[in-house]
CSV table of N, CA and C and ligand atoms in Angstrom, one decimal:
chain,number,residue,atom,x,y,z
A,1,UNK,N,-15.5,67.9,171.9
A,1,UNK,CA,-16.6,66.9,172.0
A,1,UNK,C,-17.6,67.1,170.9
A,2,UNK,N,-18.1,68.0,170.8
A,2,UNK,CA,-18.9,68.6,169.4
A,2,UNK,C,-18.1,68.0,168.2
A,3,UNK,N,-16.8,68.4,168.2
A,3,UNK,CA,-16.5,68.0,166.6
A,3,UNK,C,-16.2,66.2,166.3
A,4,UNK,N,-16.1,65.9,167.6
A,4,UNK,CA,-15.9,64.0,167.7
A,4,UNK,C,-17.7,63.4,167.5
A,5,UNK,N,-18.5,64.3,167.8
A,5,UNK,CA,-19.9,64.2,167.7
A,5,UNK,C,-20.1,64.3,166.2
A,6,UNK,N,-20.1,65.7,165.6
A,6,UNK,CA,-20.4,65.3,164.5
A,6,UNK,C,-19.0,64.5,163.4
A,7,UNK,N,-18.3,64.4,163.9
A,7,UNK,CA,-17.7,62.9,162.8
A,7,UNK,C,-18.1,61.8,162.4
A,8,UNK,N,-18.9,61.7,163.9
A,8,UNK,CA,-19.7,60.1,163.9
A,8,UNK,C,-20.7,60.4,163.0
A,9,UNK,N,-21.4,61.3,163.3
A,9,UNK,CA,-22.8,61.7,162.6
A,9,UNK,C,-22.7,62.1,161.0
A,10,UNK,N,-21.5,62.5,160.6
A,10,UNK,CA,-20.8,62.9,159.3
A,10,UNK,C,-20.2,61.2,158.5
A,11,UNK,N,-19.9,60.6,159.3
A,11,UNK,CA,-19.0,59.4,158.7
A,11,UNK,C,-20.1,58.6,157.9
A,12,UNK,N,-18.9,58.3,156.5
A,12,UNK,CA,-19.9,57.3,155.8
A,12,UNK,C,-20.4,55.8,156.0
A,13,UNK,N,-19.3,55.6,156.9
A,13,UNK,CA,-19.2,54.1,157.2
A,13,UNK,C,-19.5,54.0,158.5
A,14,UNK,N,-19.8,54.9,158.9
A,14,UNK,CA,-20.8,54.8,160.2
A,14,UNK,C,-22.0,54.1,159.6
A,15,UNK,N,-22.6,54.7,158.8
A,15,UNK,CA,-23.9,55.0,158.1
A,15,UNK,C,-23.9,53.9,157.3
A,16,UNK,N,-22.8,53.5,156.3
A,16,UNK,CA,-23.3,52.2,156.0
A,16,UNK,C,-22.9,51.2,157.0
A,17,UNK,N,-22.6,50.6,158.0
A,17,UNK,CA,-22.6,50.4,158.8
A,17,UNK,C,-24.1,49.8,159.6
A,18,UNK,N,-24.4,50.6,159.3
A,18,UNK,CA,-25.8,51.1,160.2
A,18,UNK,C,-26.7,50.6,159.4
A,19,UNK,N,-26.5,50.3,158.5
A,19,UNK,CA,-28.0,50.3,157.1
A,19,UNK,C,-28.3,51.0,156.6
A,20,UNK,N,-27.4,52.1,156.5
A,20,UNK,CA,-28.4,53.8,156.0
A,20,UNK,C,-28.0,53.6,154.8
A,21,UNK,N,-27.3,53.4,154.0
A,21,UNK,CA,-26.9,53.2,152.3
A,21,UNK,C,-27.2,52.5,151.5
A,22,UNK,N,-28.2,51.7,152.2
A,22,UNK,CA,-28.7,50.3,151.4
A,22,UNK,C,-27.2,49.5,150.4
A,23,UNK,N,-26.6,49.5,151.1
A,23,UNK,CA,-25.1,48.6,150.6
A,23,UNK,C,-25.6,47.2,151.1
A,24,UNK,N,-25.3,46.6,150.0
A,24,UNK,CA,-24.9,45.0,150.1
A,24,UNK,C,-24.0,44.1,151.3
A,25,UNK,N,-25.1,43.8,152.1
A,25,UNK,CA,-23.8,43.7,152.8
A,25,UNK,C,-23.4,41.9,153.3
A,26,UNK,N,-22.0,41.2,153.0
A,26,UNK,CA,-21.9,39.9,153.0
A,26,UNK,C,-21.5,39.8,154.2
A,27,UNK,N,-21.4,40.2,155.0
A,27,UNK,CA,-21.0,39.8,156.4
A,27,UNK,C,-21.6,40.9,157.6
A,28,UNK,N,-22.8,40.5,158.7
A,28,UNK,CA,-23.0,41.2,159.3
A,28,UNK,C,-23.0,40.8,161.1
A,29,UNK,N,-21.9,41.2,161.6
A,29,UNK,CA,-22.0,40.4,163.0
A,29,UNK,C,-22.1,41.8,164.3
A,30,UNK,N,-21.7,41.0,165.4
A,30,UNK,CA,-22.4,42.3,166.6
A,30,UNK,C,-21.6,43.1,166.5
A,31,UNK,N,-19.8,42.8,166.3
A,31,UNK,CA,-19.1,43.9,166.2
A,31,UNK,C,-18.5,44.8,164.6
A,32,UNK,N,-18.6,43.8,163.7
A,32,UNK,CA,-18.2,44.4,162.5
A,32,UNK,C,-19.0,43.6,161.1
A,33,UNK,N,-19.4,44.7,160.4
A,33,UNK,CA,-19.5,44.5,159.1
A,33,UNK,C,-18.5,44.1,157.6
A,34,UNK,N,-19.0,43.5,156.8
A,34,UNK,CA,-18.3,43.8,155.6
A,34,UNK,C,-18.8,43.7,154.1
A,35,UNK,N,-18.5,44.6,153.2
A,35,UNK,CA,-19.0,44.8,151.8
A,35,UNK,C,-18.2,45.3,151.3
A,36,UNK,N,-18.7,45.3,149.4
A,36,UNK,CA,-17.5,45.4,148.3
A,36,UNK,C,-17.3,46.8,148.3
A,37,UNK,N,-16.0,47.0,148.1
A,37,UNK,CA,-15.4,48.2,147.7
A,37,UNK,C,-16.0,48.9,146.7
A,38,UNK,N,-16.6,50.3,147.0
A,38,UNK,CA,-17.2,50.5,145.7
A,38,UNK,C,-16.2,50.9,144.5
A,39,UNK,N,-14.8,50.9,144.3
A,39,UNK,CA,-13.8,51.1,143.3
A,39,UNK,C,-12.9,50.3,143.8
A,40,UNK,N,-13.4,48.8,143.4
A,40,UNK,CA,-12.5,47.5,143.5
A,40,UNK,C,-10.8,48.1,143.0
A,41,UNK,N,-9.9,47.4,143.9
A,41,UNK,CA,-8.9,47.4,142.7
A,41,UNK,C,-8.3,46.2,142.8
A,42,UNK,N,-9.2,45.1,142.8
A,42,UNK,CA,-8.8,43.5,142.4
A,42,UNK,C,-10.1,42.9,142.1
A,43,UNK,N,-10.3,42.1,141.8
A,43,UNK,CA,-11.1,41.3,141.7
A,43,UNK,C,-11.7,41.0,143.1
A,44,UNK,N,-11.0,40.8,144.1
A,44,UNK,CA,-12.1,40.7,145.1
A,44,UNK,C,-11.2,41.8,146.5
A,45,UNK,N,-12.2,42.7,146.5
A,45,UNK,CA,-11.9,43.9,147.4
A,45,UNK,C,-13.2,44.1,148.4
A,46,UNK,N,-13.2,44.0,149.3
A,46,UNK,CA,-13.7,43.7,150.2
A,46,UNK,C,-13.3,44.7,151.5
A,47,UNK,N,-14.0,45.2,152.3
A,47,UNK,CA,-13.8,45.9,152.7
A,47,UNK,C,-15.1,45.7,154.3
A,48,UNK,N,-13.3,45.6,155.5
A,48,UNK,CA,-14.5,45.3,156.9
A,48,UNK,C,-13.9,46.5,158.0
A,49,UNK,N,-15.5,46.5,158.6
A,49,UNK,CA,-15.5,47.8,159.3
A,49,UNK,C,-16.1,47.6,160.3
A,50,UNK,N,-16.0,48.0,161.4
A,50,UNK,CA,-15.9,47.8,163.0
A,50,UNK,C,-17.5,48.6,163.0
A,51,UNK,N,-18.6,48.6,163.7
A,51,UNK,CA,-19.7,48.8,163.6
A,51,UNK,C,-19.5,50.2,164.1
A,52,UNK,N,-18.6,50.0,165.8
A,52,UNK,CA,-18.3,51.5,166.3
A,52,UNK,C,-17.6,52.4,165.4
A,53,UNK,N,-17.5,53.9,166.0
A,53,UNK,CA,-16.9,54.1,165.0
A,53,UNK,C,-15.2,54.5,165.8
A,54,UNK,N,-14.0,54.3,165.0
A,54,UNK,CA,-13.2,54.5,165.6
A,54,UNK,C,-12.1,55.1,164.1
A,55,UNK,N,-11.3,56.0,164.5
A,55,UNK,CA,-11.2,57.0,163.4
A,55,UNK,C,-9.6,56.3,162.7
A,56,UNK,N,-9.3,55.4,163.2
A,56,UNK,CA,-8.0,54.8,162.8
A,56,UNK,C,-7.7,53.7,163.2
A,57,UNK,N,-6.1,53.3,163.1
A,57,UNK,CA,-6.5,52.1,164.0
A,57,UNK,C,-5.5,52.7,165.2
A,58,UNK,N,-4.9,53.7,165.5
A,58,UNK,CA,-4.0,54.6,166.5
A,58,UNK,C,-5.7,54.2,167.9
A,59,UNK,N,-6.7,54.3,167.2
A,59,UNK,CA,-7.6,54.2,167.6
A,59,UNK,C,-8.4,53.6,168.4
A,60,UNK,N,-8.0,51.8,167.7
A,60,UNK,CA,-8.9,50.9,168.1
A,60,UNK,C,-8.2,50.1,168.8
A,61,UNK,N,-9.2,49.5,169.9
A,61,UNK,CA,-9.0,48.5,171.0
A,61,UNK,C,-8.5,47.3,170.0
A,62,UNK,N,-7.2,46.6,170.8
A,62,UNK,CA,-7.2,45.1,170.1
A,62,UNK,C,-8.0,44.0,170.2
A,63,UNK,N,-9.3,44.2,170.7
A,63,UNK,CA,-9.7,43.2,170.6
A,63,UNK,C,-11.0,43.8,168.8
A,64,UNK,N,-11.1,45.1,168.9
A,64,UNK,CA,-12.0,45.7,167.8
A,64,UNK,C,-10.8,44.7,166.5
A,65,UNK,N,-9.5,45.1,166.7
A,65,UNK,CA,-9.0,44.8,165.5
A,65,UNK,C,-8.5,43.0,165.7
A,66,UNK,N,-8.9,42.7,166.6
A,66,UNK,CA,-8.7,41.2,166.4
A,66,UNK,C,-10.1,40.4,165.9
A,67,UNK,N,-10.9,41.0,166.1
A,67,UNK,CA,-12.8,40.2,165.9
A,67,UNK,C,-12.5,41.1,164.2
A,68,UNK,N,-12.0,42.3,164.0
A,68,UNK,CA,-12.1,42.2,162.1
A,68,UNK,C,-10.6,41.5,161.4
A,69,UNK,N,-10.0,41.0,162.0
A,69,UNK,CA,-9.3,40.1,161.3
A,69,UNK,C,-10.0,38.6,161.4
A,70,UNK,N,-10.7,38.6,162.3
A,70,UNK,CA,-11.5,37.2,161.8
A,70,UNK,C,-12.3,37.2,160.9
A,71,UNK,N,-12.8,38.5,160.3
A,71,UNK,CA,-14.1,38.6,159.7
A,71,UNK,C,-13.1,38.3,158.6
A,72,UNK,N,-12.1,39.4,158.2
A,72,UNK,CA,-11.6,39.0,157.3
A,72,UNK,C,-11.2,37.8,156.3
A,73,UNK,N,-10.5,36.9,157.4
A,73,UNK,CA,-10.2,35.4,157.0
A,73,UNK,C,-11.4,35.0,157.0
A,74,UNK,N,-12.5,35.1,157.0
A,74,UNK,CA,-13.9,34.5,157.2
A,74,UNK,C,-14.1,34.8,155.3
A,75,UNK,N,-14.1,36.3,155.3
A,75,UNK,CA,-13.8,36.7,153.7
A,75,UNK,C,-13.3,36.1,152.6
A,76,UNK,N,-12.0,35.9,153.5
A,76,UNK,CA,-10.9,35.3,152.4
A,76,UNK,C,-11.5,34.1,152.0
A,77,UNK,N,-12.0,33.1,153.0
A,77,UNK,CA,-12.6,31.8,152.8
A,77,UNK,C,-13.9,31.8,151.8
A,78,UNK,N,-14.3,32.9,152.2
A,78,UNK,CA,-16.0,32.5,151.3
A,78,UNK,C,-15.6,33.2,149.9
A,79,UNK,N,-14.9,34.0,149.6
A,79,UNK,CA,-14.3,34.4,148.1
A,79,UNK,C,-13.5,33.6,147.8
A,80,UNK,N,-13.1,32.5,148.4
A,80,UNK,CA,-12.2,31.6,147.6
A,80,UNK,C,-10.8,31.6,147.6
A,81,UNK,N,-10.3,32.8,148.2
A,81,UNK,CA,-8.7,33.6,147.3
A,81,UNK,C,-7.9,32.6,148.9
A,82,UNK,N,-8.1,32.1,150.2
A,82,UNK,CA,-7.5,31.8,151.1
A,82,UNK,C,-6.4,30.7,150.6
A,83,UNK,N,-6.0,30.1,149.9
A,83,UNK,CA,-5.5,29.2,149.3
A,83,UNK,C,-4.1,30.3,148.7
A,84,UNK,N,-5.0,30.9,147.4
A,84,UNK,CA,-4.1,31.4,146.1
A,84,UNK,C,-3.2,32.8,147.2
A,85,UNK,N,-3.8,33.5,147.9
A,85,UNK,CA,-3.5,34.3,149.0
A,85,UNK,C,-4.1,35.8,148.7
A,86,UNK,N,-3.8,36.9,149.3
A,86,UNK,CA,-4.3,37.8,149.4
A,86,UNK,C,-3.9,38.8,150.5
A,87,UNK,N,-4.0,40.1,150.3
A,87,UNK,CA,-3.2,41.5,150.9
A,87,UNK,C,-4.4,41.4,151.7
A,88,UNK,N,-4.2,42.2,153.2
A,88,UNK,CA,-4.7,42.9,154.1
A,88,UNK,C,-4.1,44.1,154.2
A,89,UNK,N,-5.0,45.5,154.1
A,89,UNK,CA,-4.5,46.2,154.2
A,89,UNK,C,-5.2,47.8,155.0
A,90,UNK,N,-4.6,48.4,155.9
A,90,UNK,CA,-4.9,48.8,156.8
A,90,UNK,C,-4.4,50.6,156.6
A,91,UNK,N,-4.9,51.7,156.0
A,91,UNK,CA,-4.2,52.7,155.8
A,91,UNK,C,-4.8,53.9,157.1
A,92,UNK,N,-3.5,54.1,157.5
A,92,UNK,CA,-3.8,54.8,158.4
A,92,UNK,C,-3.1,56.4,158.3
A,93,UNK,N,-4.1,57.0,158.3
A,93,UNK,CA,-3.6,58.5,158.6
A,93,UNK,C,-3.5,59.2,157.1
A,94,UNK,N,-2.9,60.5,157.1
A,94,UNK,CA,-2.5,61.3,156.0
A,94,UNK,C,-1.6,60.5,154.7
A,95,UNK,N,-0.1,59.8,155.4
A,95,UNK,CA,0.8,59.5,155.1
A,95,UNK,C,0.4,57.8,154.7
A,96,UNK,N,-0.4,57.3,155.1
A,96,UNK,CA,-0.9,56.0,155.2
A,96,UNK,C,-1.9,56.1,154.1
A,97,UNK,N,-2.7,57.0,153.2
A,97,UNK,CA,-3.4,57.3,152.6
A,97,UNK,C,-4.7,56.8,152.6
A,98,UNK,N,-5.6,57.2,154.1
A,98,UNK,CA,-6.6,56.8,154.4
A,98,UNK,C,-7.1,57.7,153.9
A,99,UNK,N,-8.4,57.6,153.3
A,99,UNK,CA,-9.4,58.4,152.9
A,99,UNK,C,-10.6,58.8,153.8
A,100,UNK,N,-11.4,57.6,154.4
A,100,UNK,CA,-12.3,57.6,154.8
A,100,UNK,C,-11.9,57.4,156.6
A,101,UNK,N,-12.5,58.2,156.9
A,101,UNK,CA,-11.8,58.5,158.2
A,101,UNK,C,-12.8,57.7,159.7
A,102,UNK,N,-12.5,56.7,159.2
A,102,UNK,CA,-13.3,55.3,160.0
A,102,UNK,C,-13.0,54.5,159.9
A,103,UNK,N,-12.3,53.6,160.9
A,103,UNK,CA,-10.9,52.1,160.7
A,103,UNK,C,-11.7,51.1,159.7
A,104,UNK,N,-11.1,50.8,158.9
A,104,UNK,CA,-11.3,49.9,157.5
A,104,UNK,C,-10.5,48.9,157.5
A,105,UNK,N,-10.3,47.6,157.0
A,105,UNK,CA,-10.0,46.9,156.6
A,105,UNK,C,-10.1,46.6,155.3
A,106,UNK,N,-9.3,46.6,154.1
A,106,UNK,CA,-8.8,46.2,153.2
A,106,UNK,C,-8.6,44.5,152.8
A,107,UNK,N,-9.2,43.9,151.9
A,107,UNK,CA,-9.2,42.4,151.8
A,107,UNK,C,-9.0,42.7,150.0
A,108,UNK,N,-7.7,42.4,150.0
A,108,UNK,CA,-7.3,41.8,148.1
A,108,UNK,C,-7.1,40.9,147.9
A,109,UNK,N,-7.9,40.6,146.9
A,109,UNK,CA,-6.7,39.3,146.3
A,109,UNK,C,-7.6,39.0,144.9
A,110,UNK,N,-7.6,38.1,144.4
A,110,UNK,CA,-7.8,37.7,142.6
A,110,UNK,C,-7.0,38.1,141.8
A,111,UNK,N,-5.7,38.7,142.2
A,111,UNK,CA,-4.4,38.8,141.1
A,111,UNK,C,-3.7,38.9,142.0
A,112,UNK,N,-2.2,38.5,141.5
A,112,UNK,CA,-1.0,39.0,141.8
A,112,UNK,C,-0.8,40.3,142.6
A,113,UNK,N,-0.3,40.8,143.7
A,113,UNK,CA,0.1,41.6,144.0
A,113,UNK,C,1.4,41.8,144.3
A,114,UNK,N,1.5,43.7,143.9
A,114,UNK,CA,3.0,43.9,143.4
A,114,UNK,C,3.6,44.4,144.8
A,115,UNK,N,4.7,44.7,144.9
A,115,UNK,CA,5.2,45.1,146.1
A,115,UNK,C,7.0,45.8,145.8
A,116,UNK,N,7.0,47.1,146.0
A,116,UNK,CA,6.5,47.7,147.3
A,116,UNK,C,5.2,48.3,146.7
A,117,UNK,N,4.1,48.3,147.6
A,117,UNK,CA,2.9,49.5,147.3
A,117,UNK,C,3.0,50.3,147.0
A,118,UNK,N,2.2,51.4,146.4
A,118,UNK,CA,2.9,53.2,146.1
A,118,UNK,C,2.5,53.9,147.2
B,201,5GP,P1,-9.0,54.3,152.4
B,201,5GP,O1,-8.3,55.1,151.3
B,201,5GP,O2,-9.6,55.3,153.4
B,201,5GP,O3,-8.2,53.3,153.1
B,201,5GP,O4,-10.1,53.5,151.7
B,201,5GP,C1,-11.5,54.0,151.5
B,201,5GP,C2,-12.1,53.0,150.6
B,201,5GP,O5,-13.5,53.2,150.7
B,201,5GP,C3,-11.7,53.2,149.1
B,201,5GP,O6,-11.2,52.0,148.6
B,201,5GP,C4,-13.1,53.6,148.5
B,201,5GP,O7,-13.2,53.0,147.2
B,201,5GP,C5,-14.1,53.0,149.4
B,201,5GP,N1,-15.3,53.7,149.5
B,201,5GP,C6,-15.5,55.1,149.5
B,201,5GP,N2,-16.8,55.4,149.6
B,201,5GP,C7,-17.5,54.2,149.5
B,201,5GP,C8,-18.9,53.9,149.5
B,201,5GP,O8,-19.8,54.7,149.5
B,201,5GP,N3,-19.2,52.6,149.4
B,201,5GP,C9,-18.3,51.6,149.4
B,201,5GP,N4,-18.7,50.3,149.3
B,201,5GP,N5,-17.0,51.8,149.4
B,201,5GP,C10,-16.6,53.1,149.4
B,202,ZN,ZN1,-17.7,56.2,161.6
C-alpha cells in the first residue's frame, strides 16, 4: 500500500497532469490530459494521459482507455495529420519499453512511419 502510495506521489505525469510542471497543456478534460512530448520524435508527438493514475494499460479500465483514444483523434484532428495518418502508440511494461510508469498514449505523425518498430 505504501509503495502504490508513494508512486502516485513520485509519478511525473501524475504531477503534470495535475499542473505542477507548468507544461503546456493543449487538451484538458475531466478524465485525461494532453501535451508535447518533451523529445519529439516526429513532428507532431503528442502525448495523452489519463488524469488518474494508472501504472500501464494491464491496468486501465476500458472505458479510461476508450475516453484517451478520443482525446487522441481529437489530437489528430487539431494537428492536422488525421487525413495524411499517424501511429498510436502504447508501450507497456519492461519489454514494451515504457519508461514512465503512468499509462501514456503516444500520438505520431508528420512523417512517414517505418515498420517493424525497434
Ligand atoms: P514511454 O517510453 O514511457 O512510453 O514514454 C515516455 C515519454 O515521456 C517519452 O517519449 C519522453 O520523451 C516523455 N517525457 C519524459 N519526461 C517528460 C516530461 O517531463 N515532459 C514531457 N512533456 N514529456 C516527457
Ligand atoms: Zn501517475
Amino acid at each position: 500500500m505504501n509503495d502504490e502510495k508513494s508512486e502516485k506521489e513520485n509519478c511525473l505525469f501524475c504531477k503534470i497532469a495535475a499542473g505542477e510542471m507548468n507544461t503546456e497543456m493543449l487538451y484538458s478534460g475531466d478524465q485525461a490530459v494532453a501535451f508535447n512530448d518533451v523529445n519529439p520524435q516526429a513532428d507532431v508527438h503528442v502525448l495523452v494521459v489519463p488524469k488518474k493514475h494508472y501504472r500501464d494499460m494491464n491496468e486501465a479500465p476500458k472505458e479510461i482507455a476508450a475516453e484517451c483514444f478520443s482525446v487522441v483523434k481529437k489530437m489528430a484532428l487539431e494537428k492536422d495529420i488525421e487525413k495524411t495518418g499517424y501511429r498510436v502508440v502504447i508501450n507497456c511494461g519492461s519489454d514494451g519499453g515504457q519508461e514512465v510508469g503512468h499509462l501514456h498514449f503516444h500520438l505520431l505523425g508528420g512523417r512517414k512511419m517505418q515498420w517493424p518498430p525497434g
